[in-house]
Amino acid sequence: MTTKKPKSAPRTPMPEQPAALRRTNFSEVALGYDLSMAMAEASRCLQCKKPACVQGCPVEVNIKDFVGHLARGDVVAAFQAIKETNSLPAVCGRVCPQENQCEGSCILGKKGQPVAIGRLERFVADEFAARSACEELTGQPECVVTRDELRAACIGSGPSSLTVAGYLASRGVKVTVYEALHELGGVLTYGIPEFRLPKAVVRREIAALTQSGVTFVTNWVGGKTFTIPELFERGDKAVFIGVGAGLPRFLNIPGESLIGVFSANEYLTRVNLGRAYAFPEYDTPIFPGRRVAVLGGGNVAMDAARTALRLGAEEVRLVYRRSKEEMPARAEELHHAIEEGVILECLCGPVAFLGDERGYLTGMTVQRMCLGEPDESGRCRPCPIEGDTALLPCDLAVVAVGTGPNPVLLSATPGLEKNRRGYVVVNEETGETSIENVFAGGDIVTGSATVILAMGAGRRAAKEIARRLLAHA
Amino acid sequence: MPTTILAKRRLIPGKTSELVLDAPHIAAKARPGNFLILRVADKGERIPLTIADVDPEKGTVTIVYLVLGKTTAHLETLEAGDAILDVCGPLGAPTHIEKTGTVVCVGGGTGIAAMHHIAKGHHRAGNHVVAVIGARTKDLLLFHDELSAFCPEVLVTTDDGSLGRKGLVTEALRDRLASDQAVSEVVAVGPVPMMRAVAETTRPFGVKTTVSVNSIMVDGIGMCGACRVTVGGKVRFACVDGPEFDGHQVDFGELCARLGAFRDQERLSLEKFHECRCHDHKKA
């Protein structure tokens, strides 16, 4: 007779705003654990001898230890354990696709539900919202003193650069981060909406980096306001390129310049960076859509669709060429979107945008698809069903079909090797580009990926930069 | 870091002013044709403005704006010594300038200031620069003296004939082209209808015509495509591929329609700004 192992307890649920309420506001959907919930969840952890979860984390957070401390209610020790390797825990706890990372590797997931590592990381980081990061880490009100002769620069202030800056600063390197926009954070600020990642959380993580000696410069555009050789002339010993993949792709179909057709980047930048949801208190306007079509099936498409609902759209459709199963968005995001009322229009490819005589969008012609054989990506290829087209009325369309590498910095940097698709080529071990002491990581190397993968790439490059700088110091 | 306004000159009172900004890092890099993006204050929007002049030695850049909406109305309340919260640049591709002979630079309205920097660039490259500038009436004419300082010919037109020739810049341009076969390029900066009319005027002459398009922008660094414009059937981003394009290839109808996309919100924003200020005055 075989004895069945008792199934572990289910994970502690996360309180969240009900769908009917949250679709009327931009406040965060997931509300976070309190201490007793966090301790209950942390005590589900088996404290494995060889924890698989740590290998699943691109920035190698010591998950076993931090969860162990938390299970005993020692939040300070848990914070110190996380901060050793992760400079943005409040961000990671919210936006990482943990199901593919740490939680995907958790042994409990084999028989039941994995430990909610992301939620626990978020809880710990949020507990320190009002405290001084330096004091909690070092017991000193002032953090590590950076050494002026050890200087490095990061171009872009998104997750990869922030990781590099945090790592180097904690080892005494004086880091300057240059950002082209007026606000820091890259995609964390202009891309991911407030209801998934409150901007106050991003600002807090950046404030902690400032405290540890990182200098931030806004409104400086790499390739325009300054060039990479000029950074070396000014005394930087290493440069990290973390400029992301911010060039929007369009569909190149007729009518794409009609009023009411937006790239997801423009739509989300207006709302998130410009706070257009609070127009006219804030000056940046947003185009009001009554019937909205969002084209694409990734996380950016989910963010745009859920944003349109919150801006008062009566009807929001996600128009996607393949079926629901192939959507690249996180299951949780898709689930949230459907809960809030987003309508899925799958197996449906846009053919043309239609407009009125004044140039305003009135609808789209779409081609119905069926699924064929799997293509190179392993996903089934969408095939048009001959003659099966339909008219989809809409007054706002958001194109969320991916991005490419922005040419502004790259074209101003001679000698920088790029691949066929225009992304920067790096040594996979060190993150170094074809130019000595110039490193790169994140979406400008891989194309659009995730926050945590960008941070992993930043960490890899930062280790090499620190090794070189400190070897000569 | 906020950018300090070193000097303000009211060119047309209440309507158009010139600001000299303390921005050495931009002044060191700015070339004719570049623009900058600014945000006046917290909660403000980003707007693009062409760089009208630079002085790399003094570390200054000059901008000229027309009071049109909330942001420029707010800008108009600032004085020398005040600061602008965010100034970012220089942006856009610089004007293609080489020594080709005679270049005619046409400017209308605030576009005259934007054209000034381009004309100066052509002059420095050794070209014979003919400036053609127009306004409704002589009091609204900008940069007449500045252009006269280096342009051997400044042709002026006013709608009412109060200065120079009575009529439109395109009439002066047509006559100039008809009398001189040697013009290598025409550059036009101004309102869309004016740039379109210039392109139609030069087309029969077959003269290369460059226009500086003024589409709506958000980031100004190629991230969003708000500024996209169709040139020769292809979609281009004015902020990185432009803002200057071949005037004979630009789809002006589309550009004009897209410029009106946010008209209702722009009106609302300006009304609210005036109400607030009116309220402040009452309190004071």
Short mmCIF file of C-alpha atoms in Angstrom, two decimals, chain A residues 61-381:
data_model
loop_
_atom_site.label_atom_id
_atom_site.label_comp_id
_atom_site.label_asym_id
_atom_site.label_seq_id
_atom_site.Cartn_x
_atom_site.Cartn_y
_atom_site.Cartn_z
CA VAL A 61 18.31 36.37 -4.28
CA ASN A 62 19.02 34.16 -1.26
CA ILE A 63 15.40 33.10 -1.11
CA LYS A 64 15.84 30.28 1.38
CA ASP A 65 17.34 32.60 3.98
CA PHE A 66 15.02 35.54 3.53
CA VAL A 67 11.92 33.36 3.67
CA GLY A 68 13.36 31.57 6.72
CA HIS A 69 13.89 34.88 8.54
CA LEU A 70 10.41 35.96 7.62
CA ALA A 71 8.86 32.74 8.94
CA ARG A 72 10.30 33.70 12.33
CA GLY A 73 8.98 37.22 11.92
CA ASP A 74 12.47 38.76 11.52
CA VAL A 75 11.68 41.27 8.79
CA VAL A 76 14.93 43.22 9.15
CA ALA A 77 17.08 40.14 8.58
CA ALA A 78 14.88 39.18 5.64
CA PHE A 79 15.38 42.67 4.14
CA GLN A 80 19.14 42.46 4.56
CA ALA A 81 19.22 39.05 2.86
CA ILE A 82 17.24 40.32 -0.14
CA LYS A 83 19.14 43.59 -0.48
CA GLU A 84 22.44 41.74 -0.72
CA THR A 85 21.69 40.90 -4.33
CA ASN A 86 18.56 42.77 -5.37
CA SER A 87 18.42 46.57 -5.52
CA LEU A 88 14.75 46.66 -6.61
CA PRO A 89 12.83 44.14 -4.46
CA ALA A 90 9.58 46.10 -4.29
CA VAL A 91 9.55 46.19 -8.10
CA CYS A 92 10.53 42.54 -8.58
CA GLY A 93 8.00 41.31 -6.05
CA ARG A 94 5.32 42.97 -8.17
CA VAL A 95 6.23 42.53 -11.82
CA CYS A 96 8.47 39.43 -12.13
CA PRO A 97 6.88 36.46 -13.89
CA GLN A 98 7.68 34.34 -10.81
CA GLU A 99 5.92 31.32 -12.33
CA ASN A 100 8.82 31.07 -14.80
CA GLN A 101 11.50 32.05 -12.29
CA CYS A 102 11.83 31.36 -8.57
CA GLU A 103 8.33 30.02 -7.97
CA GLY A 104 8.53 27.89 -11.10
CA SER A 105 11.47 26.08 -9.50
CA CYS A 106 9.94 25.72 -6.02
CA ILE A 107 9.68 22.06 -5.02
CA LEU A 108 6.22 22.59 -3.51
CA GLY A 109 4.95 23.45 -6.97
CA LYS A 110 5.42 19.85 -8.08
CA LYS A 111 2.58 18.53 -5.93
CA GLY A 112 0.72 21.68 -4.97
CA GLN A 113 1.27 25.41 -4.99
CA PRO A 114 4.78 26.92 -4.77
CA VAL A 115 5.70 29.33 -1.99
CA ALA A 116 4.52 32.84 -2.96
CA ILE A 117 8.10 34.16 -3.08
CA GLY A 118 7.21 37.28 -5.06
CA ARG A 119 4.50 38.31 -2.62
CA LEU A 120 6.89 37.77 0.29
CA GLU A 121 9.64 39.81 -1.34
CA ARG A 122 7.13 42.58 -1.96
CA PHE A 123 5.96 42.46 1.68
CA VAL A 124 9.51 42.77 3.02
CA ALA A 125 10.43 45.63 0.65
CA ASP A 126 7.21 47.50 1.44
CA GLU A 127 7.84 47.16 5.17
CA PHE A 128 10.88 49.36 4.62
CA ALA A 129 9.02 52.00 2.67
CA ALA A 130 9.44 54.70 5.26
CA ARG A 131 12.82 53.65 6.61
CA SER A 132 16.33 54.49 5.54
CA ALA A 133 17.73 51.69 3.43
CA CYS A 134 21.27 52.55 4.53
CA GLU A 135 20.48 52.38 8.18
CA GLU A 136 18.76 49.03 7.88
CA LEU A 137 21.61 47.60 5.86
CA THR A 138 24.66 48.98 7.60
CA GLY A 139 23.44 50.38 10.89
CA GLN A 140 24.82 53.72 9.71
CA PRO A 141 22.77 56.68 8.55
CA GLU A 142 25.28 57.07 5.70
CA CYS A 143 25.90 54.27 3.24
CA VAL A 144 29.18 53.09 1.79
CA VAL A 145 31.33 56.02 0.82
CA THR A 146 32.00 55.89 -2.89
CA ARG A 147 35.51 56.58 -4.09
CA ASP A 148 35.76 59.40 -6.55
CA GLU A 149 38.58 57.86 -8.59
CA LEU A 150 36.44 54.79 -9.30
CA ARG A 151 33.86 56.07 -11.71
CA ALA A 152 31.38 54.44 -14.04
CA ALA A 153 28.36 55.61 -16.04
CA CYS A 154 25.07 53.99 -16.92
CA ILE A 155 23.07 55.17 -19.93
CA GLY A 156 19.35 54.75 -19.31
CA SER A 157 17.70 54.42 -15.90
CA GLY A 158 15.62 51.30 -16.41
CA PRO A 159 15.91 48.05 -14.43
CA SER A 160 19.24 46.91 -15.94
CA SER A 161 21.03 50.20 -15.24
CA LEU A 162 19.55 50.51 -11.75
CA THR A 163 20.88 47.04 -10.97
CA VAL A 164 24.36 47.96 -12.24
CA ALA A 165 24.28 51.20 -10.25
CA GLY A 166 23.19 49.47 -7.03
CA TYR A 167 25.80 46.72 -7.33
CA LEU A 168 28.69 49.08 -8.10
CA ALA A 169 27.72 51.67 -5.48
CA SER A 170 27.71 49.02 -2.77
CA ARG A 171 31.32 48.27 -3.75
CA GLY A 172 32.50 51.86 -3.58
CA VAL A 173 32.20 52.84 -7.24
CA LYS A 174 30.91 56.33 -8.01
CA VAL A 175 28.13 55.77 -10.54
CA THR A 176 26.33 58.38 -12.63
CA VAL A 177 23.10 57.34 -14.35
CA TYR A 178 22.00 59.38 -17.39
CA GLU A 179 18.32 59.38 -18.32
CA ALA A 180 16.86 60.98 -21.46
CA LEU A 181 13.35 61.53 -20.05
CA HIS A 182 12.50 63.85 -17.17
CA GLU A 183 11.69 61.02 -14.79
CA LEU A 184 13.77 58.00 -13.78
CA GLY A 185 12.93 54.32 -14.05
CA GLY A 186 12.63 53.60 -17.77
CA VAL A 187 9.84 51.15 -18.48
CA LEU A 188 8.99 51.01 -14.76
CA THR A 189 7.89 54.63 -15.07
CA TYR A 190 6.62 55.18 -18.60
CA GLY A 191 5.50 51.63 -19.42
CA ILE A 192 4.06 49.66 -16.51
CA PRO A 193 0.86 51.27 -15.24
CA GLU A 194 0.26 52.59 -11.75
CA PHE A 195 -2.30 49.84 -11.03
CA ARG A 196 0.42 47.20 -11.40
CA LEU A 197 3.41 49.16 -10.14
CA PRO A 198 2.77 52.40 -8.22
CA LYS A 199 5.25 55.10 -9.22
CA ALA A 200 5.84 55.86 -5.53
CA VAL A 201 7.38 52.38 -5.24
CA VAL A 202 9.76 53.09 -8.13
CA ARG A 203 10.72 56.47 -6.67
CA ARG A 204 11.39 54.85 -3.30
CA GLU A 205 13.74 52.25 -4.78
CA ILE A 206 15.57 55.01 -6.65
CA ALA A 207 15.80 57.14 -3.50
CA ALA A 208 17.52 54.22 -1.78
CA LEU A 209 20.08 54.10 -4.61
CA THR A 210 20.66 57.86 -4.30
CA GLN A 211 21.27 57.35 -0.60
CA SER A 212 23.92 54.79 -1.39
CA GLY A 213 25.81 57.33 -3.52
CA VAL A 214 24.44 56.98 -7.05
CA THR A 215 24.08 60.25 -8.99
CA PHE A 216 21.12 60.57 -11.36
CA VAL A 217 21.01 63.04 -14.25
CA THR A 218 17.73 63.50 -16.15
CA ASN A 219 17.11 65.11 -19.56
CA TRP A 220 20.47 63.91 -20.89
CA VAL A 221 20.15 61.96 -24.11
CA GLY A 222 22.88 59.45 -24.95
CA GLY A 223 24.06 60.13 -28.49
CA LYS A 224 22.63 63.67 -28.48
CA THR A 225 23.55 65.52 -25.28
CA PHE A 226 26.68 63.41 -24.84
CA THR A 227 28.53 60.51 -26.45
CA ILE A 228 30.24 57.46 -24.98
CA PRO A 229 33.81 58.65 -25.75
CA GLU A 230 33.01 61.88 -23.86
CA LEU A 231 32.12 59.84 -20.77
CA PHE A 232 35.56 58.21 -20.82
CA GLU A 233 37.16 61.64 -21.36
CA ARG A 234 35.38 62.84 -18.23
CA GLY A 235 36.94 60.07 -16.19
CA ASP A 236 34.52 57.17 -16.29
CA LYS A 237 36.37 53.85 -16.38
CA ALA A 238 33.42 51.81 -17.62
CA VAL A 239 30.12 52.54 -19.34
CA PHE A 240 26.97 50.42 -19.21
CA ILE A 241 24.41 50.77 -22.01
CA GLY A 242 20.92 49.99 -20.73
CA VAL A 243 18.76 51.95 -23.10
CA GLY A 244 16.10 49.29 -23.66
CA ALA A 245 14.18 48.49 -26.82
CA GLY A 246 11.96 51.52 -27.03
CA LEU A 247 11.32 51.88 -30.75
CA PRO A 248 7.66 51.02 -31.39
CA ARG A 249 6.78 48.61 -34.19
CA PHE A 250 3.81 49.45 -36.33
CA LEU A 251 1.78 47.07 -38.49
CA ASN A 252 2.43 48.96 -41.75
CA ILE A 253 -1.14 48.56 -42.90
CA PRO A 254 -3.29 51.25 -44.57
CA GLY A 255 -4.73 53.95 -42.32
CA GLU A 256 -2.20 53.62 -39.53
CA SER A 257 -1.68 57.40 -39.37
CA LEU A 258 -5.37 58.13 -38.71
CA ILE A 259 -6.16 60.11 -35.56
CA GLY A 260 -6.93 57.57 -32.86
CA VAL A 261 -4.25 55.03 -33.80
CA PHE A 262 -1.50 55.00 -31.18
CA SER A 263 1.57 52.93 -30.51
CA ALA A 264 1.32 51.29 -27.09
CA ASN A 265 4.44 53.27 -26.16
CA GLU A 266 2.73 56.58 -26.86
CA TYR A 267 -0.52 55.57 -25.20
CA LEU A 268 1.19 54.28 -22.06
CA THR A 269 3.77 57.10 -21.92
CA ARG A 270 1.02 59.70 -22.01
CA VAL A 271 -0.86 57.93 -19.22
CA ASN A 272 2.01 56.74 -16.99
CA LEU A 273 4.76 59.34 -17.45
CA GLY A 274 2.43 62.24 -18.29
CA ARG A 275 -0.24 61.14 -15.75
CA ALA A 276 -2.82 61.81 -18.47
CA TYR A 277 -5.39 59.87 -16.42
CA ALA A 278 -5.47 62.97 -14.22
CA PHE A 279 -5.89 65.46 -17.12
CA PRO A 280 -6.49 68.43 -16.84
CA GLU A 281 -4.83 68.51 -13.42
CA TYR A 282 -1.81 67.27 -15.36
CA ASP A 283 -1.24 68.88 -18.76
CA THR A 284 -0.63 65.83 -20.96
CA PRO A 285 -3.85 64.99 -22.81
CA ILE A 286 -4.99 61.51 -23.78
CA PHE A 287 -7.29 60.61 -26.63
CA PRO A 288 -10.62 59.42 -25.19
CA GLY A 289 -11.71 56.09 -26.66
CA ARG A 290 -15.25 54.75 -26.40
CA ARG A 291 -14.67 51.58 -28.38
CA VAL A 292 -11.09 50.49 -28.14
CA ALA A 293 -9.13 47.84 -30.00
CA VAL A 294 -5.74 46.78 -28.63
CA LEU A 295 -3.63 44.84 -31.12
CA GLY A 296 -1.33 42.23 -29.62
CA GLY A 297 -1.29 39.58 -26.91
CA GLY A 298 1.67 40.42 -24.67
CA ASN A 299 1.89 42.12 -21.30
CA VAL A 300 2.06 45.54 -22.95
CA ALA A 301 -1.24 44.81 -24.71
CA MET A 302 -2.79 43.83 -21.35
CA ASP A 303 -1.52 47.05 -19.76
CA ALA A 304 -2.93 49.15 -22.61
CA ALA A 305 -6.31 47.39 -22.57
CA ARG A 306 -6.71 47.68 -18.80
CA THR A 307 -5.64 51.34 -18.99
CA ALA A 308 -8.29 52.07 -21.64
CA LEU A 309 -10.98 50.55 -19.40
CA ARG A 310 -9.90 52.74 -16.51
CA LEU A 311 -10.04 55.82 -18.75
CA GLY A 312 -13.74 55.11 -19.28
CA ALA A 313 -13.93 53.09 -22.49
CA GLU A 314 -17.25 51.31 -22.94
CA GLU A 315 -15.74 48.39 -24.76
CA VAL A 316 -12.16 47.17 -24.99
CA ARG A 317 -11.17 44.33 -27.33
CA LEU A 318 -7.86 42.53 -27.49
CA VAL A 319 -7.31 41.64 -31.11
CA TYR A 320 -4.82 38.78 -31.43
CA ARG A 321 -3.74 36.70 -34.44
CA ARG A 322 -3.40 33.43 -32.60
CA SER A 323 -5.54 31.80 -29.90
CA LYS A 324 -5.69 32.52 -26.18
CA GLU A 325 -3.30 29.62 -25.46
CA GLU A 326 -0.49 31.24 -27.49
CA MET A 327 -0.75 34.67 -25.86
CA PRO A 328 2.68 35.67 -24.50
CA ALA A 329 1.16 37.69 -21.63
CA ARG A 330 1.38 36.35 -18.09
CA ALA A 331 -1.62 34.19 -17.18
CA GLU A 332 -2.28 36.43 -14.18
CA GLU A 333 -2.41 39.59 -16.31
CA LEU A 334 -4.76 38.00 -18.83
CA HIS A 335 -6.94 36.75 -16.00
CA HIS A 336 -7.07 40.23 -14.44
CA ALA A 337 -7.90 41.80 -17.80
CA ILE A 338 -10.78 39.40 -18.46
CA GLU A 339 -12.07 39.85 -14.90
CA GLU A 340 -12.16 43.60 -15.53
CA GLY A 341 -14.17 43.17 -18.73
CA VAL A 342 -11.67 43.11 -21.58
CA ILE A 343 -13.11 41.14 -24.52
CA LEU A 344 -10.85 38.68 -26.37
CA GLU A 345 -10.98 38.76 -30.14
CA CYS A 346 -8.65 35.87 -30.98
CA LEU A 347 -7.64 34.44 -34.36
CA CYS A 348 -8.14 37.84 -35.82
CA GLY A 349 -5.55 39.82 -37.79
CA PRO A 350 -5.81 43.53 -38.63
CA VAL A 351 -5.79 44.29 -42.36
CA ALA A 352 -6.58 48.02 -42.52
CA PHE A 353 -7.65 50.96 -40.39
CA LEU A 354 -10.65 52.91 -41.66
CA GLY A 355 -11.34 56.58 -41.08
CA ASP A 356 -13.73 59.41 -41.80
CA GLU A 357 -13.14 62.44 -44.00
CA ARG A 358 -11.59 64.40 -41.11
CA GLY A 359 -8.94 61.76 -40.58
CA TYR A 360 -10.40 60.14 -37.46
CA LEU A 361 -10.37 56.37 -36.93
CA THR A 362 -13.80 54.71 -37.28
CA GLY A 363 -12.94 51.02 -37.43
CA MET A 364 -10.76 48.22 -38.65
CA THR A 365 -10.98 45.50 -41.23
CA VAL A 366 -9.87 42.23 -39.68
CA GLN A 367 -9.04 38.89 -41.22
CA ARG A 368 -10.21 35.75 -39.43
CA MET A 369 -7.47 33.20 -38.91
CA CYS A 370 -7.06 29.54 -38.15
CA LEU A 371 -4.02 27.86 -36.66
CA GLY A 372 -1.59 26.01 -38.88
CA GLU A 373 1.61 24.10 -38.20
CA PRO A 374 4.01 25.35 -35.51
CA ASP A 375 6.57 27.90 -36.82
CA GLU A 376 10.21 28.55 -35.77
CA SER A 377 9.00 30.02 -32.47
CA GLY A 378 7.23 26.75 -31.67
CA ARG A 379 3.86 28.46 -31.72
CA CYS A 380 1.18 27.56 -34.26
CA ARG A 381 1.29 29.80 -37.29
#
